[in-house]
């Protein structure tokens, strides 16, 4: 998977096109084999694959640009899986990107159960109305949902430890000095000024 993530877009996008188009075609073919027009399904699959490939291509290009390249994205994904942060990284960039991943995974804690619940209801309806093959899809979606929930918990745990470690690493400044990322932001806290010595009462 890491080798796949490192591929340049001209090599990665054709793979995305074939996988997305092939899955869309097979799902339609297996989901309702008695009413399928193979040529129409093939043309629809090609159009769907083209649209999704453009979408994924734009998203991957944006993510790589923000993270600092394909190798950086691959390293961040490995950190999310293991919790280990490489020794030499661009600390500010990694902090920013891993915080974005953390927000996304936190959102997944409620979004994934909702999404897979909707898929489960849809599979039951299609199993009764179209084909029993949708019972198999129900089992598949249930397994994917369980894995996604487990993977989300693991990612949040690893992201928390990675962000803590990065927060204690030094950051090189433009003038060549070194700062600690864990330093408090100026103005984040304040105290009242000490009371001034008052002149003795003339009375």
Tab-separated table of C-alpha atoms in Angstrom:
chain	number	residue	atom	x	y	z
A	1	UNK	CA	0.000	0.000	0.000
A	2	UNK	CA	2.846	2.401	0.797
A	3	UNK	CA	4.359	1.715	-2.617
A	4	UNK	CA	1.000	2.496	-4.221
A	5	UNK	CA	0.702	5.799	-2.323
A	6	UNK	CA	4.137	6.869	-3.571
A	7	UNK	CA	3.221	6.451	-7.239
A	8	UNK	CA	3.105	9.646	-9.318
A	9	UNK	CA	-0.381	10.682	-10.371
A	10	UNK	CA	0.052	9.632	-14.051
A	11	UNK	CA	0.688	6.074	-12.819
A	12	UNK	CA	-1.759	6.082	-9.895
A	13	UNK	CA	-4.864	7.487	-11.599
A	14	UNK	CA	-5.198	4.741	-14.257
A	15	UNK	CA	-5.225	2.201	-11.418
A	16	UNK	CA	-7.945	4.202	-9.660
A	17	UNK	CA	-9.933	4.343	-12.926
A	18	UNK	CA	-9.808	0.570	-13.441
A	19	UNK	CA	-10.598	-0.317	-9.813
A	20	UNK	CA	-13.482	2.150	-9.412
A	21	UNK	CA	-15.000	1.353	-12.792
A	22	UNK	CA	-14.622	-2.381	-12.311
A	23	UNK	CA	-16.240	-2.353	-8.868
A	24	UNK	CA	-19.131	-0.217	-10.089
A	25	UNK	CA	-19.719	-2.565	-13.042
A	26	UNK	CA	-19.567	-5.726	-10.906
A	27	UNK	CA	-21.858	-4.345	-8.215
A	28	UNK	CA	-24.461	-3.463	-10.814
A	29	UNK	CA	-24.086	-6.771	-12.592
A	30	UNK	CA	-24.383	-8.860	-9.437
A	31	UNK	CA	-26.991	-6.691	-7.751
A	32	UNK	CA	-29.646	-7.038	-10.437
A	33	UNK	CA	-28.528	-9.553	-13.090
A	34	UNK	CA	-31.998	-10.117	-14.527
A	35	UNK	CA	-32.597	-6.512	-15.579
A	36	UNK	CA	-29.148	-5.370	-16.579
A	37	UNK	CA	-28.197	-4.010	-19.963
A	38	UNK	CA	-24.514	-4.909	-20.109
A	39	UNK	CA	-23.625	-2.229	-22.672
A	40	UNK	CA	-25.470	0.478	-20.748
A	41	UNK	CA	-23.854	-0.633	-17.507
A	42	UNK	CA	-20.422	-0.613	-19.146
A	43	UNK	CA	-20.890	2.918	-20.468
A	44	UNK	CA	-22.215	4.059	-17.094
A	45	UNK	CA	-19.249	2.463	-15.363
A	46	UNK	CA	-16.800	4.239	-17.653
A	47	UNK	CA	-18.460	7.594	-16.991
A	48	UNK	CA	-18.586	6.969	-13.243
A	49	UNK	CA	-14.936	5.879	-13.188
A	50	UNK	CA	-13.898	8.991	-15.122
A	51	UNK	CA	-15.717	11.357	-12.747
A	52	UNK	CA	-14.410	9.638	-9.614
A	53	UNK	CA	-10.860	9.463	-10.990
A	54	UNK	CA	-10.860	13.221	-11.598
A	55	UNK	CA	-12.241	13.791	-8.104
A	56	UNK	CA	-9.700	11.527	-6.413
A	57	UNK	CA	-6.903	12.979	-8.535
A	58	UNK	CA	-7.677	16.513	-7.383
A	59	UNK	CA	-7.973	15.438	-3.746
A	60	UNK	CA	-4.718	13.456	-3.828
A	61	UNK	CA	-2.853	16.321	-5.517
A	62	UNK	CA	-4.077	18.811	-2.893
A	63	UNK	CA	-3.168	16.494	-0.027
A	64	UNK	CA	0.308	15.847	-1.399
A	65	UNK	CA	0.961	19.548	-1.954
A	66	UNK	CA	-0.070	20.467	1.603
A	67	UNK	CA	1.869	17.602	3.174
A	68	UNK	CA	5.063	18.167	1.193
A	69	UNK	CA	4.895	15.388	-1.383
A	70	UNK	CA	3.861	11.776	-1.841
A	71	UNK	CA	6.599	10.484	0.476
A	72	UNK	CA	5.376	12.741	3.280
A	73	UNK	CA	1.788	11.534	2.849
A	74	UNK	CA	2.996	7.919	2.964
A	75	UNK	CA	5.029	8.591	6.107
A	76	UNK	CA	2.034	10.258	7.789
A	77	UNK	CA	-0.191	7.298	6.970
A	78	UNK	CA	2.409	4.987	8.494
A	79	UNK	CA	2.471	7.153	11.619
A	80	UNK	CA	-1.328	6.932	11.845
A	81	UNK	CA	-1.051	3.131	11.674
A	82	UNK	CA	1.813	2.731	14.136
A	83	UNK	CA	2.078	5.916	16.210
A	84	UNK	CA	5.804	6.196	15.389
A	85	UNK	CA	7.012	9.582	14.101
A	86	UNK	CA	10.111	9.678	11.849
A	87	UNK	CA	13.140	11.422	13.280
A	88	UNK	CA	13.572	14.092	10.604
A	89	UNK	CA	10.280	15.727	9.650
A	90	UNK	CA	8.975	19.215	8.988
A	91	UNK	CA	7.447	19.646	12.435
A	92	UNK	CA	5.032	22.543	11.708
A	93	UNK	CA	3.728	20.829	8.557
A	94	UNK	CA	3.305	17.497	10.330
A	95	UNK	CA	1.515	19.114	13.246
A	96	UNK	CA	-0.896	20.877	10.898
A	97	UNK	CA	-1.606	17.815	8.759
A	98	UNK	CA	-1.914	15.339	11.626
A	99	UNK	CA	-4.341	17.683	13.360
A	100	UNK	CA	-6.453	17.624	10.184
A	101	UNK	CA	-6.362	13.832	10.195
A	102	UNK	CA	-7.392	13.892	13.840
A	103	UNK	CA	-10.427	16.073	13.090
A	104	UNK	CA	-11.394	13.745	10.241
A	105	UNK	CA	-11.135	10.604	12.362
A	106	UNK	CA	-13.081	12.209	15.180
A	107	UNK	CA	-15.845	12.935	12.675
A	108	UNK	CA	-15.723	9.308	11.553
A	109	UNK	CA	-16.719	8.131	15.032
A	110	UNK	CA	-20.316	9.140	14.339
A	111	UNK	CA	-20.318	9.358	10.532
A	112	UNK	CA	-19.243	5.754	9.906
A	113	UNK	CA	-21.995	4.088	11.966
A	114	UNK	CA	-24.589	6.296	10.264
A	115	UNK	CA	-23.243	5.555	6.785
A	116	UNK	CA	-22.972	1.798	7.260
A	117	UNK	CA	-26.373	1.744	8.940
A	118	UNK	CA	-27.904	3.320	5.839
A	119	UNK	CA	-26.073	0.796	3.641
A	120	UNK	CA	-27.367	-2.050	5.798
A	121	UNK	CA	-30.982	-0.907	5.466
A	122	UNK	CA	-30.508	-0.478	1.709
A	123	UNK	CA	-29.054	-3.973	1.391
A	124	UNK	CA	-32.040	-5.491	3.217
A	125	UNK	CA	-34.505	-3.662	0.972
A	126	UNK	CA	-32.653	-4.696	-2.185
A	127	UNK	CA	-32.341	-8.291	-0.991
A	128	UNK	CA	-36.130	-8.547	-0.708
A	129	UNK	CA	-36.911	-6.601	-3.884
A	130	UNK	CA	-34.123	-7.498	-6.343
A	131	UNK	CA	-31.778	-10.361	-5.541
A	132	UNK	CA	-30.618	-12.465	-2.538
A	133	UNK	CA	-27.042	-11.515	-3.487
A	134	UNK	CA	-27.588	-8.349	-1.451
A	135	UNK	CA	-27.485	-10.457	1.744
A	136	UNK	CA	-23.864	-11.120	0.872
A	137	UNK	CA	-23.304	-7.392	0.439
A	138	UNK	CA	-24.896	-6.857	3.861
A	139	UNK	CA	-22.342	-9.174	5.452
A	140	UNK	CA	-19.565	-7.405	3.550
A	141	UNK	CA	-20.712	-3.950	4.674
A	142	UNK	CA	-21.008	-5.156	8.277
A	143	UNK	CA	-17.424	-6.460	8.192
A	144	UNK	CA	-16.156	-3.235	6.613
A	145	UNK	CA	-18.045	-1.185	9.192
A	146	UNK	CA	-16.556	-3.128	12.103
A	147	UNK	CA	-13.058	-2.749	10.673
A	148	UNK	CA	-13.571	0.985	10.048
A	149	UNK	CA	-14.669	1.566	13.654
A	150	UNK	CA	-11.650	-0.354	14.966
A	151	UNK	CA	-9.281	1.461	12.597
A	152	UNK	CA	-10.704	4.843	13.652
A	153	UNK	CA	-10.040	4.122	17.319
A	154	UNK	CA	-6.508	2.967	16.561
A	155	UNK	CA	-5.826	6.044	14.416
A	156	UNK	CA	-7.074	8.459	17.096
A	157	UNK	CA	-4.912	6.778	19.723
A	158	UNK	CA	-1.814	6.898	17.506
A	159	UNK	CA	-2.490	10.471	16.396
A	160	UNK	CA	-2.728	11.628	20.010
A	161	UNK	CA	0.663	10.126	20.858
A	162	UNK	CA	2.243	11.426	17.621
A	163	UNK	CA	0.982	14.971	18.196
A	164	UNK	CA	2.258	14.885	21.773
A	165	UNK	CA	5.704	13.838	20.570
A	166	UNK	CA	5.781	16.467	17.825
A	167	UNK	CA	4.694	19.112	20.328
A	168	UNK	CA	7.939	18.566	22.264
A	169	UNK	CA	10.270	18.646	19.279
A	170	UNK	CA	12.395	21.711	18.494
A	171	UNK	CA	11.529	23.837	15.474
A	172	UNK	CA	14.153	25.662	13.442
A	173	UNK	CA	13.336	29.336	12.953
A	174	UNK	CA	14.219	31.497	9.966
A	175	UNK	CA	17.054	33.237	11.859
A	176	UNK	CA	18.746	29.920	12.575
A	177	UNK	CA	17.647	29.703	16.204
A	178	UNK	CA	15.614	26.882	17.660
A	179	UNK	CA	12.256	27.152	19.386
A	180	UNK	CA	10.155	24.599	21.194
A	181	UNK	CA	6.706	23.948	19.786
A	182	UNK	CA	5.391	23.464	23.285
A	183	UNK	CA	6.102	27.071	24.275
A	184	UNK	CA	2.961	28.997	25.233
A	185	UNK	CA	1.646	31.440	22.709
A	186	UNK	CA	2.400	35.056	23.706
A	187	UNK	CA	-0.710	36.660	25.123
A	188	UNK	CA	-2.376	33.307	25.838
A	189	UNK	CA	-2.185	33.979	29.568
A	190	UNK	CA	-1.905	37.163	31.610
A	191	UNK	CA	-1.902	38.400	35.153
A	192	UNK	CA	-2.831	41.647	36.760
A	193	UNK	CA	0.053	44.110	37.184
A	194	UNK	CA	1.518	44.315	40.668
A	195	UNK	CA	-0.021	47.062	42.779
A	196	UNK	CA	1.934	50.302	42.709
A	197	UNK	CA	3.231	51.734	45.960
A	198	UNK	CA	0.870	54.512	46.972
A	199	UNK	CA	2.163	57.711	48.476
A	200	UNK	CA	1.438	58.106	52.187
A	201	UNK	CA	-1.798	59.861	52.999
A	202	UNK	CA	-1.149	63.542	53.547
A	203	UNK	CA	-3.867	63.688	56.143
